[in-house]
mmCIF file of C-alpha atoms in Angstrom:
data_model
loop_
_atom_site.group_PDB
_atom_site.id
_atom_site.type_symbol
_atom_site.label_atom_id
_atom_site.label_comp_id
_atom_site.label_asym_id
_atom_site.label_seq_id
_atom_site.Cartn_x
_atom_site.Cartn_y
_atom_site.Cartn_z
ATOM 1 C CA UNK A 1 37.286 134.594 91.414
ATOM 2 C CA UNK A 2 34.733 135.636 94.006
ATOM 3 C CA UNK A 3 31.153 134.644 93.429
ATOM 4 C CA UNK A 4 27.805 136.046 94.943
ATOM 5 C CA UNK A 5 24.538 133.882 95.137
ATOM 6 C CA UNK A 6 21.861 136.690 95.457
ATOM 7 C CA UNK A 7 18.339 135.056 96.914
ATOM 8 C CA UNK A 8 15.095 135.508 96.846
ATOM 9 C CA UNK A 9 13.134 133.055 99.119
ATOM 10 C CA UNK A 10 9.827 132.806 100.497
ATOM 11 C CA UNK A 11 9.973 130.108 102.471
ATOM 12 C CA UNK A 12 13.807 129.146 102.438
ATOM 13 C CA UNK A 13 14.028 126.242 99.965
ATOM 14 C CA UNK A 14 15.956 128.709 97.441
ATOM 15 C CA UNK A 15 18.065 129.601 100.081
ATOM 16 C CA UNK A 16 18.981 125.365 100.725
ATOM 17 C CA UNK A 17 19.620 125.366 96.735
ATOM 18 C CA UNK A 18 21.553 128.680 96.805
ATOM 19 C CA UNK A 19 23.901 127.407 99.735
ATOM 20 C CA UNK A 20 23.936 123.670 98.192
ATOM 21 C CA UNK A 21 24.863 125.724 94.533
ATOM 22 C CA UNK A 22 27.653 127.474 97.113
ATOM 23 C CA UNK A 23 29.468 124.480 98.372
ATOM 24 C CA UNK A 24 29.363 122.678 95.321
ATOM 25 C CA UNK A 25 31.301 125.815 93.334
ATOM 26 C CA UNK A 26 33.681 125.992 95.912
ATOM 27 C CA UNK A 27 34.895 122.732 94.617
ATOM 28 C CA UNK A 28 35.598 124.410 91.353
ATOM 29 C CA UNK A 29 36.801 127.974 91.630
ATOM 30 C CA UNK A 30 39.263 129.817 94.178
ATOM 31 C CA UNK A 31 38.141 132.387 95.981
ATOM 32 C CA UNK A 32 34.906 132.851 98.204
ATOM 33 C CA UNK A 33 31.628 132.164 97.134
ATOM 34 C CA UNK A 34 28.992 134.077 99.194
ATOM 35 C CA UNK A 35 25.520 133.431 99.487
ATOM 36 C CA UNK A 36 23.018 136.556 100.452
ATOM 37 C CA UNK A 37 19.535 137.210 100.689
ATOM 38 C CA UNK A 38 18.497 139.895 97.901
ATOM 39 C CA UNK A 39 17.177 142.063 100.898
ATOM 40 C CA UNK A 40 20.774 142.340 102.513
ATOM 41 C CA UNK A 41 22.560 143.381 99.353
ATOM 42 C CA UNK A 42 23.503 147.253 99.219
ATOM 43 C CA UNK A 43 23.084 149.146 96.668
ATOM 44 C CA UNK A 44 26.989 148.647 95.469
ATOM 45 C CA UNK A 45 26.770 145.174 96.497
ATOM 46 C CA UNK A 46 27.936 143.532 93.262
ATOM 47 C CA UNK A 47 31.063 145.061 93.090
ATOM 48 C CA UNK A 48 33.058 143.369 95.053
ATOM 49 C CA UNK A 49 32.150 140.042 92.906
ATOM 50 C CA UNK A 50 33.151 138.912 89.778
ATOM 51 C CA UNK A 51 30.462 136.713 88.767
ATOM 52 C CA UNK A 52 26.938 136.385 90.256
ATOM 53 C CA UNK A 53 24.173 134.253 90.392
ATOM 54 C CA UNK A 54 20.589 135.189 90.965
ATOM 55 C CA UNK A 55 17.821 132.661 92.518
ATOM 56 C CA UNK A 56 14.468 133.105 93.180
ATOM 57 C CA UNK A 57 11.347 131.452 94.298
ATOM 58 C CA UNK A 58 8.604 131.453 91.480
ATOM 59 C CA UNK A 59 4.921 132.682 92.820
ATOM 60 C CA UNK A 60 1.958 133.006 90.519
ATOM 61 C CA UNK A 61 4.882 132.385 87.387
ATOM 62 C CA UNK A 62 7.021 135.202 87.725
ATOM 63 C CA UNK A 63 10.081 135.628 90.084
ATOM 64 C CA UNK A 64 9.632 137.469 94.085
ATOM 65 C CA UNK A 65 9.303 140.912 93.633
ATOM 66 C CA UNK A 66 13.080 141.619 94.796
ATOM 67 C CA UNK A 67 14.481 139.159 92.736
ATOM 68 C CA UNK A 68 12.924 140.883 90.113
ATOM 69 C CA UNK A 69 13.806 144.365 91.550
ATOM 70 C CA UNK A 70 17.504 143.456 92.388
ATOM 71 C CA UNK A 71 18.387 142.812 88.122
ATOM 72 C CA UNK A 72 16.810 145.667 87.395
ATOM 73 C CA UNK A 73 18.276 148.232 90.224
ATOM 74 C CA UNK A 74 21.683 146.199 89.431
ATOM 75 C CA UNK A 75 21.203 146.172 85.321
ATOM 76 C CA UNK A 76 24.498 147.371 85.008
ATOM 77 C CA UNK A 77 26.657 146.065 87.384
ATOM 78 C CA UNK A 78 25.391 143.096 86.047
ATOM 79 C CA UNK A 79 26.303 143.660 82.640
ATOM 80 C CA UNK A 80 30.035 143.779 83.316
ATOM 81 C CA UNK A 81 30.496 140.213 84.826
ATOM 82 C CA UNK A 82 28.987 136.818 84.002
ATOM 83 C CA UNK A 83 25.391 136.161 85.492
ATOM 84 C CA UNK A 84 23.639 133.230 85.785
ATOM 85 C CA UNK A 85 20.186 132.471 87.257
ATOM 86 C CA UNK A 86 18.039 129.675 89.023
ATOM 87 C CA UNK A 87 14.409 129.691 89.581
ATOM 88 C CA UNK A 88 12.650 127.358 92.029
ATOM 89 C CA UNK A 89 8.692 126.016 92.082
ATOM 90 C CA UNK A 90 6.859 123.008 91.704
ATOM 91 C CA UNK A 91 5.229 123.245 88.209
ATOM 92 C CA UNK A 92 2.932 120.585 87.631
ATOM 93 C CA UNK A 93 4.043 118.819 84.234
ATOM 94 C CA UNK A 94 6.524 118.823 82.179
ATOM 95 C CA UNK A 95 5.516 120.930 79.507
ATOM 96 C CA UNK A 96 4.047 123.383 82.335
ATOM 97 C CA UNK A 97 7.860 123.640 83.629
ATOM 98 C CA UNK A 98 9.045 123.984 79.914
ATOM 99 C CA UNK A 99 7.322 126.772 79.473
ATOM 100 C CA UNK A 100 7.940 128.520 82.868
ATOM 101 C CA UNK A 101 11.322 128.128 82.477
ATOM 102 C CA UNK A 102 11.020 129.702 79.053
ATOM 103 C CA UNK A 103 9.055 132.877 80.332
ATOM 104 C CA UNK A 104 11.090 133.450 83.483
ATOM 105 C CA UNK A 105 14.634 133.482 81.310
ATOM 106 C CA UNK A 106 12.698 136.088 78.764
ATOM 107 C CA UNK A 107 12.096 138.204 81.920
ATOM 108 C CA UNK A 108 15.513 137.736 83.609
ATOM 109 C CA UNK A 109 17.202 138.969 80.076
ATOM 110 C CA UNK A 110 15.364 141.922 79.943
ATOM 111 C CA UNK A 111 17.538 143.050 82.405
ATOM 112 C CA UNK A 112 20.318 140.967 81.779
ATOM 113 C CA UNK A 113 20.548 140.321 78.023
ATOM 114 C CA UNK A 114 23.890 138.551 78.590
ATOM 115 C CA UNK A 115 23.220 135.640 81.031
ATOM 116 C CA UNK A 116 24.777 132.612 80.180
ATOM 117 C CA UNK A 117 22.498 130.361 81.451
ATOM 118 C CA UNK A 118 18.844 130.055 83.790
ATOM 119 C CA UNK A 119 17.312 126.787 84.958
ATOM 120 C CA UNK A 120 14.042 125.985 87.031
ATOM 121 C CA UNK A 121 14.385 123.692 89.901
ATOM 122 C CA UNK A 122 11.632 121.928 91.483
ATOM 123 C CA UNK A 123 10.979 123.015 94.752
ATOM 124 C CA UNK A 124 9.111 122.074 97.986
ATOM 125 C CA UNK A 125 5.048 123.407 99.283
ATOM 126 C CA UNK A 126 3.116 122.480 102.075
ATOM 127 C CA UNK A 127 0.098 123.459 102.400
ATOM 128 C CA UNK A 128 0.435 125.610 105.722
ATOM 129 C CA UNK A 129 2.504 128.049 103.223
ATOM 130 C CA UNK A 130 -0.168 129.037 101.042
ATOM 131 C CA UNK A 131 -3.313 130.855 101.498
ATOM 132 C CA UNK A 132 -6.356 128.701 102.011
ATOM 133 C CA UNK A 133 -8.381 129.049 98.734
ATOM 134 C CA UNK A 134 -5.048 128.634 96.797
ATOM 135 C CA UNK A 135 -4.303 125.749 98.934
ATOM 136 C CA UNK A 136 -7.710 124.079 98.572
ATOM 137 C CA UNK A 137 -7.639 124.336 94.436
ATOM 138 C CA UNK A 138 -3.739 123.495 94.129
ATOM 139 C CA UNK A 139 -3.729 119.987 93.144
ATOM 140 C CA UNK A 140 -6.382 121.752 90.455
ATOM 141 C CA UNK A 141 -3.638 124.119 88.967
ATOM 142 C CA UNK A 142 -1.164 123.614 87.416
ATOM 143 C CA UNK A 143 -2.862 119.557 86.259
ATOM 144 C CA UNK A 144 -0.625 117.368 88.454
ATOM 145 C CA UNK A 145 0.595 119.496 91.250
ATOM 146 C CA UNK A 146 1.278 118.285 94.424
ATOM 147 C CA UNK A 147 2.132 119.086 98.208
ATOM 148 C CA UNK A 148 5.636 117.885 99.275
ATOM 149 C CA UNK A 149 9.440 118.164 98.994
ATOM 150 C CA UNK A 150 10.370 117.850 95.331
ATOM 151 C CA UNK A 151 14.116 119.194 95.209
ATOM 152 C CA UNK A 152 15.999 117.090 93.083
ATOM 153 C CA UNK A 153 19.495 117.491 95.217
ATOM 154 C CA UNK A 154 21.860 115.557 92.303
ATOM 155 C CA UNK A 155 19.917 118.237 89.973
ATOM 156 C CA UNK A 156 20.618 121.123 91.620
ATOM 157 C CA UNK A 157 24.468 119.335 92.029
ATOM 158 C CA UNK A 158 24.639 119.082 87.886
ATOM 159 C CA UNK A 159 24.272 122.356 87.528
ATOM 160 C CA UNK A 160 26.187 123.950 90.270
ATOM 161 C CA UNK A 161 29.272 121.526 88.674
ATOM 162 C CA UNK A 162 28.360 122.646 85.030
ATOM 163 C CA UNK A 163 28.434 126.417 86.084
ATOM 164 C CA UNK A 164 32.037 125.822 88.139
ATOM 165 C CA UNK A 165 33.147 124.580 85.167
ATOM 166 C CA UNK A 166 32.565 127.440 82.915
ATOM 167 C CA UNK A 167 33.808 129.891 85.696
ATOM 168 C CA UNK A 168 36.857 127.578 86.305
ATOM 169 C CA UNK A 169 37.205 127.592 82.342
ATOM 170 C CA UNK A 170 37.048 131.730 82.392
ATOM 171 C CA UNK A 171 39.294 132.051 85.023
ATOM 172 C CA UNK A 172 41.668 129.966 83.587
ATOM 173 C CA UNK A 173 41.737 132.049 80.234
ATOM 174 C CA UNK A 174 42.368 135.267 81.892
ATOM 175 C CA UNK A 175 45.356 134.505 83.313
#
Protein backbone atom coordinates (compact mmCIF):
# COMPACT_ATOMS: atom_id res chain seq x y z
CA UNK A 1 0.00 0.00 0.00
CA UNK A 2 1.39 3.41 -0.87
CA UNK A 3 -0.09 6.40 0.87
CA UNK A 4 -0.02 10.22 -0.05
CA UNK A 5 -0.47 13.02 2.66
CA UNK A 6 -1.56 16.00 0.40
CA UNK A 7 -1.01 19.55 2.47
CA UNK A 8 -2.20 22.60 2.67
CA UNK A 9 -0.24 24.87 5.13
CA UNK A 10 0.03 28.39 5.83
CA UNK A 11 2.43 28.57 8.16
CA UNK A 12 3.80 24.86 8.36
CA UNK A 13 2.13 23.41 11.47
CA UNK A 14 -0.07 21.08 9.03
CA UNK A 15 2.88 20.16 7.41
CA UNK A 16 4.58 18.95 11.26
CA UNK A 17 1.08 16.98 11.67
CA UNK A 18 1.13 15.66 8.07
CA UNK A 19 4.84 14.32 8.46
CA UNK A 20 4.13 13.24 12.29
CA UNK A 21 0.64 11.40 10.60
CA UNK A 22 3.58 9.94 8.02
CA UNK A 23 5.90 8.28 10.41
CA UNK A 24 3.38 7.08 12.59
CA UNK A 25 1.55 5.02 9.43
CA UNK A 26 4.67 3.73 8.46
CA UNK A 27 4.48 1.71 11.56
CA UNK A 28 1.35 0.15 10.23
CA UNK A 29 1.31 -0.38 6.50
CA UNK A 30 4.11 -1.53 3.89
CA UNK A 31 4.93 0.49 1.37
CA UNK A 32 5.88 4.32 1.25
CA UNK A 33 3.97 6.90 2.69
CA UNK A 34 4.68 10.32 1.06
CA UNK A 35 3.97 13.56 2.32
CA UNK A 36 3.47 16.64 -0.36
CA UNK A 37 2.46 20.05 -0.35
CA UNK A 38 -0.97 20.41 -2.39
CA UNK A 39 0.98 22.97 -4.64
CA UNK A 40 3.57 20.23 -5.82
CA UNK A 41 1.00 17.62 -6.76
CA UNK A 42 0.44 17.23 -10.69
CA UNK A 43 -2.42 16.99 -12.10
CA UNK A 44 -2.20 12.88 -12.21
CA UNK A 45 -0.65 12.97 -8.93
CA UNK A 46 -2.97 10.54 -7.13
CA UNK A 47 -2.42 7.79 -9.20
CA UNK A 48 0.36 6.38 -8.20
CA UNK A 49 -1.29 6.03 -4.50
CA UNK A 50 -3.66 3.86 -3.18
CA UNK A 51 -5.03 5.71 -0.39
CA UNK A 52 -4.71 9.45 0.41
CA UNK A 53 -5.06 11.77 3.00
CA UNK A 54 -5.85 15.42 2.71
CA UNK A 55 -4.80 18.18 5.49
CA UNK A 56 -5.34 21.58 5.62
CA UNK A 57 -4.98 24.64 7.68
CA UNK A 58 -8.47 26.21 8.58
CA UNK A 59 -8.63 30.26 7.92
CA UNK A 60 -11.78 32.26 8.49
CA UNK A 61 -13.63 28.38 8.94
CA UNK A 62 -13.18 26.89 5.75
CA UNK A 63 -10.09 24.93 4.43
CA UNK A 64 -6.87 26.98 2.19
CA UNK A 65 -8.06 27.60 -1.03
CA UNK A 66 -5.91 24.60 -2.61
CA UNK A 67 -6.91 22.25 -0.21
CA UNK A 68 -10.17 23.02 -1.23
CA UNK A 69 -9.22 23.18 -4.98
CA UNK A 70 -7.09 19.91 -4.92
CA UNK A 71 -10.64 17.52 -3.90
CA UNK A 72 -12.37 19.13 -6.27
CA UNK A 73 -9.76 19.10 -9.43
CA UNK A 74 -9.03 15.38 -8.00
CA UNK A 75 -12.99 14.40 -7.33
CA UNK A 76 -12.46 11.40 -9.09
CA UNK A 77 -9.32 10.04 -8.56
CA UNK A 78 -10.39 10.34 -5.25
CA UNK A 79 -13.38 8.39 -5.52
CA UNK A 80 -11.58 5.18 -6.45
CA UNK A 81 -9.35 4.79 -3.27
CA UNK A 82 -9.95 5.44 0.43
CA UNK A 83 -9.59 9.20 1.57
CA UNK A 84 -9.31 10.53 4.71
CA UNK A 85 -8.90 14.14 5.92
CA UNK A 86 -7.41 16.36 8.82
CA UNK A 87 -8.05 19.93 9.43
CA UNK A 88 -5.89 22.09 11.71
CA UNK A 89 -6.85 25.60 13.77
CA UNK A 90 -7.21 26.75 17.10
CA UNK A 91 -11.02 27.09 17.65
CA UNK A 92 -11.78 28.66 20.76
CA UNK A 93 -14.24 26.21 22.71
CA UNK A 94 -15.36 23.19 22.51
CA UNK A 95 -18.56 23.49 21.01
CA UNK A 96 -16.87 26.17 18.53
CA UNK A 97 -14.51 23.12 17.37
CA UNK A 98 -17.64 20.78 17.30
CA UNK A 99 -19.13 22.60 14.99
CA UNK A 100 -16.12 23.45 12.71
CA UNK A 101 -15.33 20.12 12.49
CA UNK A 102 -18.91 19.43 11.48
CA UNK A 103 -18.95 22.13 8.60
CA UNK A 104 -15.49 21.41 7.23
CA UNK A 105 -16.38 17.37 6.81
CA UNK A 106 -19.86 18.64 4.99
CA UNK A 107 -17.53 20.58 2.63
CA UNK A 108 -14.78 17.93 2.19
CA UNK A 109 -17.76 15.31 1.14
CA UNK A 110 -19.03 17.37 -1.36
CA UNK A 111 -16.27 16.36 -3.20
CA UNK A 112 -15.57 13.28 -1.63
CA UNK A 113 -18.86 11.68 -0.54
CA UNK A 114 -16.93 8.53 0.46
CA UNK A 115 -14.32 9.60 3.09
CA UNK A 116 -14.04 7.45 5.84
CA UNK A 117 -13.15 9.70 8.30
CA UNK A 118 -12.08 13.85 8.99
CA UNK A 119 -10.86 15.23 12.31
CA UNK A 120 -9.83 18.88 13.44
CA UNK A 121 -6.61 19.24 15.22
CA UNK A 122 -5.69 22.10 17.26
CA UNK A 123 -3.06 23.99 15.89
CA UNK A 124 -0.48 26.71 16.73
CA UNK A 125 -0.82 31.12 16.05
CA UNK A 126 1.33 33.75 16.95
CA UNK A 127 0.49 36.80 16.54
CA UNK A 128 3.27 37.93 13.94
CA UNK A 129 1.14 35.48 11.50
CA UNK A 130 -1.92 37.34 11.35
CA UNK A 131 -2.85 40.66 10.13
CA UNK A 132 -2.93 43.37 12.74
CA UNK A 133 -6.68 44.16 13.23
CA UNK A 134 -7.34 40.34 13.25
CA UNK A 135 -4.57 39.99 15.62
CA UNK A 136 -5.67 42.80 17.95
CA UNK A 137 -9.54 41.34 18.24
CA UNK A 138 -8.42 37.50 18.35
CA UNK A 139 -8.66 36.67 21.89
CA UNK A 140 -12.34 38.44 21.04
CA UNK A 141 -13.30 35.70 18.41
CA UNK A 142 -13.86 32.80 18.63
CA UNK A 143 -14.70 33.42 23.06
CA UNK A 144 -11.53 31.80 24.46
CA UNK A 145 -8.95 31.93 21.78
CA UNK A 146 -5.56 32.23 22.40
CA UNK A 147 -1.92 32.86 20.96
CA UNK A 148 0.41 29.81 21.30
CA UNK A 149 1.31 26.22 20.33
CA UNK A 150 -1.74 24.05 20.95
CA UNK A 151 -0.91 20.71 18.94
CA UNK A 152 -1.88 17.94 20.90
CA UNK A 153 1.13 15.49 19.55
CA UNK A 154 -0.45 12.02 21.36
CA UNK A 155 -3.74 13.38 19.45
CA UNK A 156 -2.54 13.70 16.29
CA UNK A 157 -0.60 10.02 17.23
CA UNK A 158 -4.34 8.39 17.99
CA UNK A 159 -5.41 9.06 14.93
CA UNK A 160 -2.56 8.45 12.64
CA UNK A 161 -2.60 4.70 14.62
CA UNK A 162 -6.49 4.44 14.19
CA UNK A 163 -6.21 5.25 10.37
CA UNK A 164 -3.04 2.54 9.98
CA UNK A 165 -5.21 0.31 11.37
CA UNK A 166 -8.03 0.46 9.00
CA UNK A 167 -5.52 0.60 6.01
CA UNK A 168 -3.54 -2.33 7.59
CA UNK A 169 -7.11 -4.02 8.03
CA UNK A 170 -7.91 -3.30 4.04
CA UNK A 171 -4.81 -4.42 2.94
CA UNK A 172 -4.99 -7.41 4.70
CA UNK A 173 -8.48 -8.35 3.11
CA UNK A 174 -7.35 -7.92 -0.36
CA UNK A 175 -4.94 -10.31 -0.39
Amino acid sequence: MSVLIAIASAHNTTTSIGQRIATRLATHIPGPVVVRAIAEIPADGVSPYSAVIVGSAIHMASWLSPARKFITHQRTALSERPVWAFSVGVPGTEEYAAKETEKIEAEVRKSVPALRGHTLFRGRVEREQLPWPVALFFKWFPKGSQFGDFVDWEEVDKWADKVGEEMKKETEETR
